[in-house]
Amino acid sequence: MLEKTWRWFGEKDNITLAEIRQMGVEGIVTALHHIPNGEVWPVDEIMKVKNLIEEHGMRWSVVESLPVSEGIKTGNDDRERLLENYKISLENLGKCGIDTICYNFMPVLDWARTDIKHKLNNGAESMYFDYPTFAAFDIFILKRPNAEKDYSDDILAKAKEVYAEMSEEERENLAYNIIVLTQGFIDGTVGDSANYKELFLSFLDNYKDIDSNKLKENLKYFLNDIMPVADKYDIKMSIHPDDPPFPVLGLPRIVSTQADFEEITKMYPSTNNGVTLCAGSLSVIPENNFGSIVDSIGSHIHFVHLRASRQIDGRSFYEADHLTGSVNMYELIKALLKEQNKRKSEGREDIRMPFRPDHGNKILDDFNRKSNPGYPLYGRLKGLSEITGMMTAIDCELNK
Ligand code: DNO
């Protein structure tokens, strides 16, 4: 069985560690969210959180995320200082015995949805990415220079319609949700300032001379610099794929496919140079085949996000229930459990990849509770339970 984990947002989270423990969770996924992006994580702050988790009978399984600052992604003048800080944080985490770190290399925006209150037929609430609505945000609300050139005529026409039907308030909410609300709780780059749109545009502008080759070069530079520290402490670095896994806002994308994963795991030769297999993000590209991904880079998978999306058409999708989206969860879990057996036979110590039920739809009392977008209690618990049931059955079948 994989290690059962749960994302907890620290003491501000209204789900307590004691409650999480009751759900059969073994490990916690969290970050020092109070430390600003780019600053050093001190040992005493790390230990406070670690001890608290351990006092509740669990372990700090994964740091999600130790954020990679924009200056490292763009390779600007501040890069060396930011890398130095990153390495000190890594070293401090290593000294505290933390062994897995999730990070991403997505420019500016960590993830994007156009509707965070999408009603499903059964009354549950999901999150939706509607491509024409996103285009309307990009072209008409944000007014990114030359944005219209990135869309087909068909999408442009739909975006115009969508925009025309929106009220001023709806337009503002859309921009706020994309730039601030869905980013803030995971250490977003822009923050909640009055001129968030201008600020966001200026961040996008930093990428005007950065194409995917340049971004790859910067990722390689990052890995070559930090991986020796990760190896020294045997920390497993796990890059999270792009969400959504196609270019948005004219930004380059380099972590969207099996080929991308293969290229990245070769950028620095170490098993610790690994990936977070986020099924939900990857599933938006129908060609992404999980069996084949696990076959190819399985030994580098250090963390797993289990959820599923369902495509509407082209680039639009919503987050489905964990077992009923476009991910063949049975095949994926089976491939991961086989990978585990393989590690066992190779004598590897890190056989239990931590997984978490990634996101969840709002159901039941979730409507009366406050939660970060995508992280309601009951929807995630339902996902955790369904996945655990399926995993237990497959494990019995494979290892009887
Ligand atoms: C959203 C999450 C992402 C993820 C980061 C990892 O809910 O999947 O914010 O944590 O991209 O660096």
Coordinates of C-alpha atoms in Angstrom, one line a residue, residues 7 64 106 110-131 177 182-183 185-186 240-245 278-284 305-313 315-327 329 356-363 371-376 379-380 382-383 386-387:
R7 CA -2.7 18.1 2.8
E64 CA 4.4 20.8 -0.6
M106 CA 5.2 26.8 -13.6
D110 CA 0.5 27.7 -10.0
W111 CA -2.8 26.4 -11.3
A112 CA -5.9 27.8 -13.0
R113 CA -9.7 27.4 -12.9
T114 CA -12.3 29.7 -14.3
D115 CA -15.2 28.5 -12.0
I116 CA -14.5 27.4 -8.5
K117 CA -18.2 26.9 -7.7
H118 CA -19.3 24.7 -10.6
K119 CA -22.5 22.8 -9.7
L120 CA -22.6 19.2 -10.8
N121 CA -25.9 17.4 -11.6
N122 CA -25.9 15.7 -8.2
G123 CA -25.7 19.0 -6.3
A124 CA -22.0 18.7 -5.4
E125 CA -19.7 21.6 -6.3
S126 CA -16.6 21.1 -8.4
M127 CA -14.1 23.3 -10.2
Y128 CA -14.1 24.0 -13.9
F129 CA -11.6 25.2 -16.5
D130 CA -13.5 26.7 -19.4
Y131 CA -11.1 27.6 -22.2
N177 CA -10.2 34.0 -8.5
T182 CA -6.6 30.1 -6.0
Q183 CA -3.0 31.2 -5.6
F185 CA -3.2 29.9 0.1
I186 CA -0.3 28.2 -1.7
H240 CA 4.7 18.8 -10.0
P241 CA 3.3 18.8 -13.5
D242 CA 1.7 21.9 -15.1
D243 CA -1.9 22.5 -14.4
P244 CA -3.4 22.8 -16.9
P245 CA -0.8 20.9 -19.0
C278 CA -0.4 14.3 -10.3
A279 CA -3.0 12.3 -12.1
G280 CA -5.5 15.1 -12.3
S281 CA -3.2 17.5 -14.0
L282 CA -1.8 15.0 -16.4
S283 CA -5.2 13.5 -17.3
V284 CA -6.2 16.7 -19.1
H305 CA -1.7 13.1 -6.3
L306 CA -4.7 11.0 -7.0
R307 CA -7.7 12.7 -8.6
A308 CA -9.3 12.8 -12.0
S309 CA -10.5 15.4 -14.4
R310 CA -13.1 15.0 -17.1
Q311 CA -12.8 16.8 -20.4
I312 CA -15.7 18.7 -21.9
D313 CA -14.2 19.5 -25.2
R315 CA -9.1 22.3 -23.5
S316 CA -12.1 22.6 -21.2
F317 CA -12.5 20.3 -18.2
Y318 CA -13.8 19.9 -14.7
E319 CA -12.7 18.0 -11.7
A320 CA -14.6 14.8 -11.5
D321 CA -15.0 12.5 -8.5
H322 CA -11.8 10.6 -7.8
L323 CA -12.8 7.3 -9.4
T324 CA -15.1 8.5 -12.2
G325 CA -13.0 10.9 -14.2
S326 CA -10.8 10.2 -17.2
V327 CA -8.1 8.5 -15.2
M329 CA -7.5 4.7 -11.4
R356 CA -2.9 12.1 -1.2
P357 CA -6.4 12.5 -2.4
D358 CA -5.8 15.6 -4.4
H359 CA -8.7 18.0 -4.3
G360 CA -12.2 17.0 -3.7
N361 CA -15.7 18.2 -4.7
K362 CA -17.8 20.0 -2.1
I363 CA -20.4 17.8 -0.6
S371 CA -12.0 25.7 3.0
N372 CA -9.4 26.6 0.4
P373 CA -10.6 26.1 -3.2
G374 CA -10.3 22.4 -4.0
Y375 CA -9.7 21.3 -0.3
P376 CA -13.0 20.6 1.4
G379 CA -15.1 15.6 -0.6
R380 CA -11.5 14.8 0.0
K382 CA -14.7 10.5 0.1
G383 CA -11.8 10.4 -2.3
E386 CA -12.7 5.3 -2.3
I387 CA -9.0 5.2 -3.3

